[in-house]
């Protein structure tokens, strides 16, 4: 797997008809228009040392949530989706044992862990940056909005707290998936592989009509596409969808533009660090977030 994953088109070869995601060394400029995989060393970035053993030794006793579906969508409400609480160490043992477990056992995924909220001491200003590749304006945007809305207190401290919430850890067993979705608030995303191998499938924003199509005649939407299901890809409502695919190895990062659909599947036990961010192309979205929150607060005051 390690040797195969190093080939630029390996991910695309797992998904007939998919386009390979371009690759370039960390520090190469990302154009913000299409996915890019960044490879090679990332000097001085602390999470490079945060592997499987590090999490187990440092945070094994912490309580975490594991879900049978991720993300959980509005249409899942009322469904019998399994959600379990356990220690991180218990989940990691489960992920290791699932390598040889019977297929009928439920797959649980520990996604969206707010590591930096629980442990702000692990945070530093370099965590959400990829120098030379992206220009992450998230902190600057939150500082500006804090001052503009006169929220009181220290603007940088406030902004740092908000940006920490944009970075989350995902730990999964082999077979754990993140279903097709787009990220909120017009945010870009990067995902860095800290341990194991993970398949990523992405699609341009305009493919939403094939990925999550509306029911003929109205009445909601049809189920969203599972890109690994060949029968779904061939179905009339999904046929012709443009997909891009790649497999990330430890130390590699995929950067995804705002609005792009994406899906992930763990090919082995994995640890991934994810971060949403804004740059010059979409930073106005942070202002929209504040405006929406202010409007909602005013509406709540009127109701009182």
Coordinates of N, CA and C in Angstrom, one line a residue, residues 210 231-240:
X210 N -25.7 16.0 -9.6 CA -25.6 14.6 -9.8 C -25.3 13.9 -8.5
X231 N -22.7 0.6 -8.8 CA -24.0 0.6 -9.3 C -24.7 2.0 -9.1
X232 N -24.3 2.8 -8.1 CA -24.8 4.1 -7.9 C -24.2 5.0 -9.0
X233 N -22.9 4.9 -9.2 CA -22.2 5.8 -10.3 C -22.9 5.6 -11.6
X234 N -23.4 4.4 -11.9 CA -24.0 4.1 -13.2 C -25.5 4.4 -13.2
X235 N -26.1 4.7 -12.1 CA -27.5 5.1 -12.1 C -27.8 6.4 -12.8
X236 N -28.9 6.5 -13.5 CA -29.2 7.7 -14.3 C -29.1 9.0 -13.6
X237 N -29.5 9.1 -12.3 CA -29.4 10.3 -11.6 C -27.9 10.7 -11.2
X238 N -27.0 9.8 -11.3 CA -25.6 10.1 -10.9 C -24.7 9.9 -12.1
X239 N -25.2 9.4 -13.2 CA -24.3 9.1 -14.4 C -23.6 10.3 -14.9
X240 N -22.3 10.1 -15.2 CA -21.5 11.2 -15.8 C -20.9 12.2 -14.8

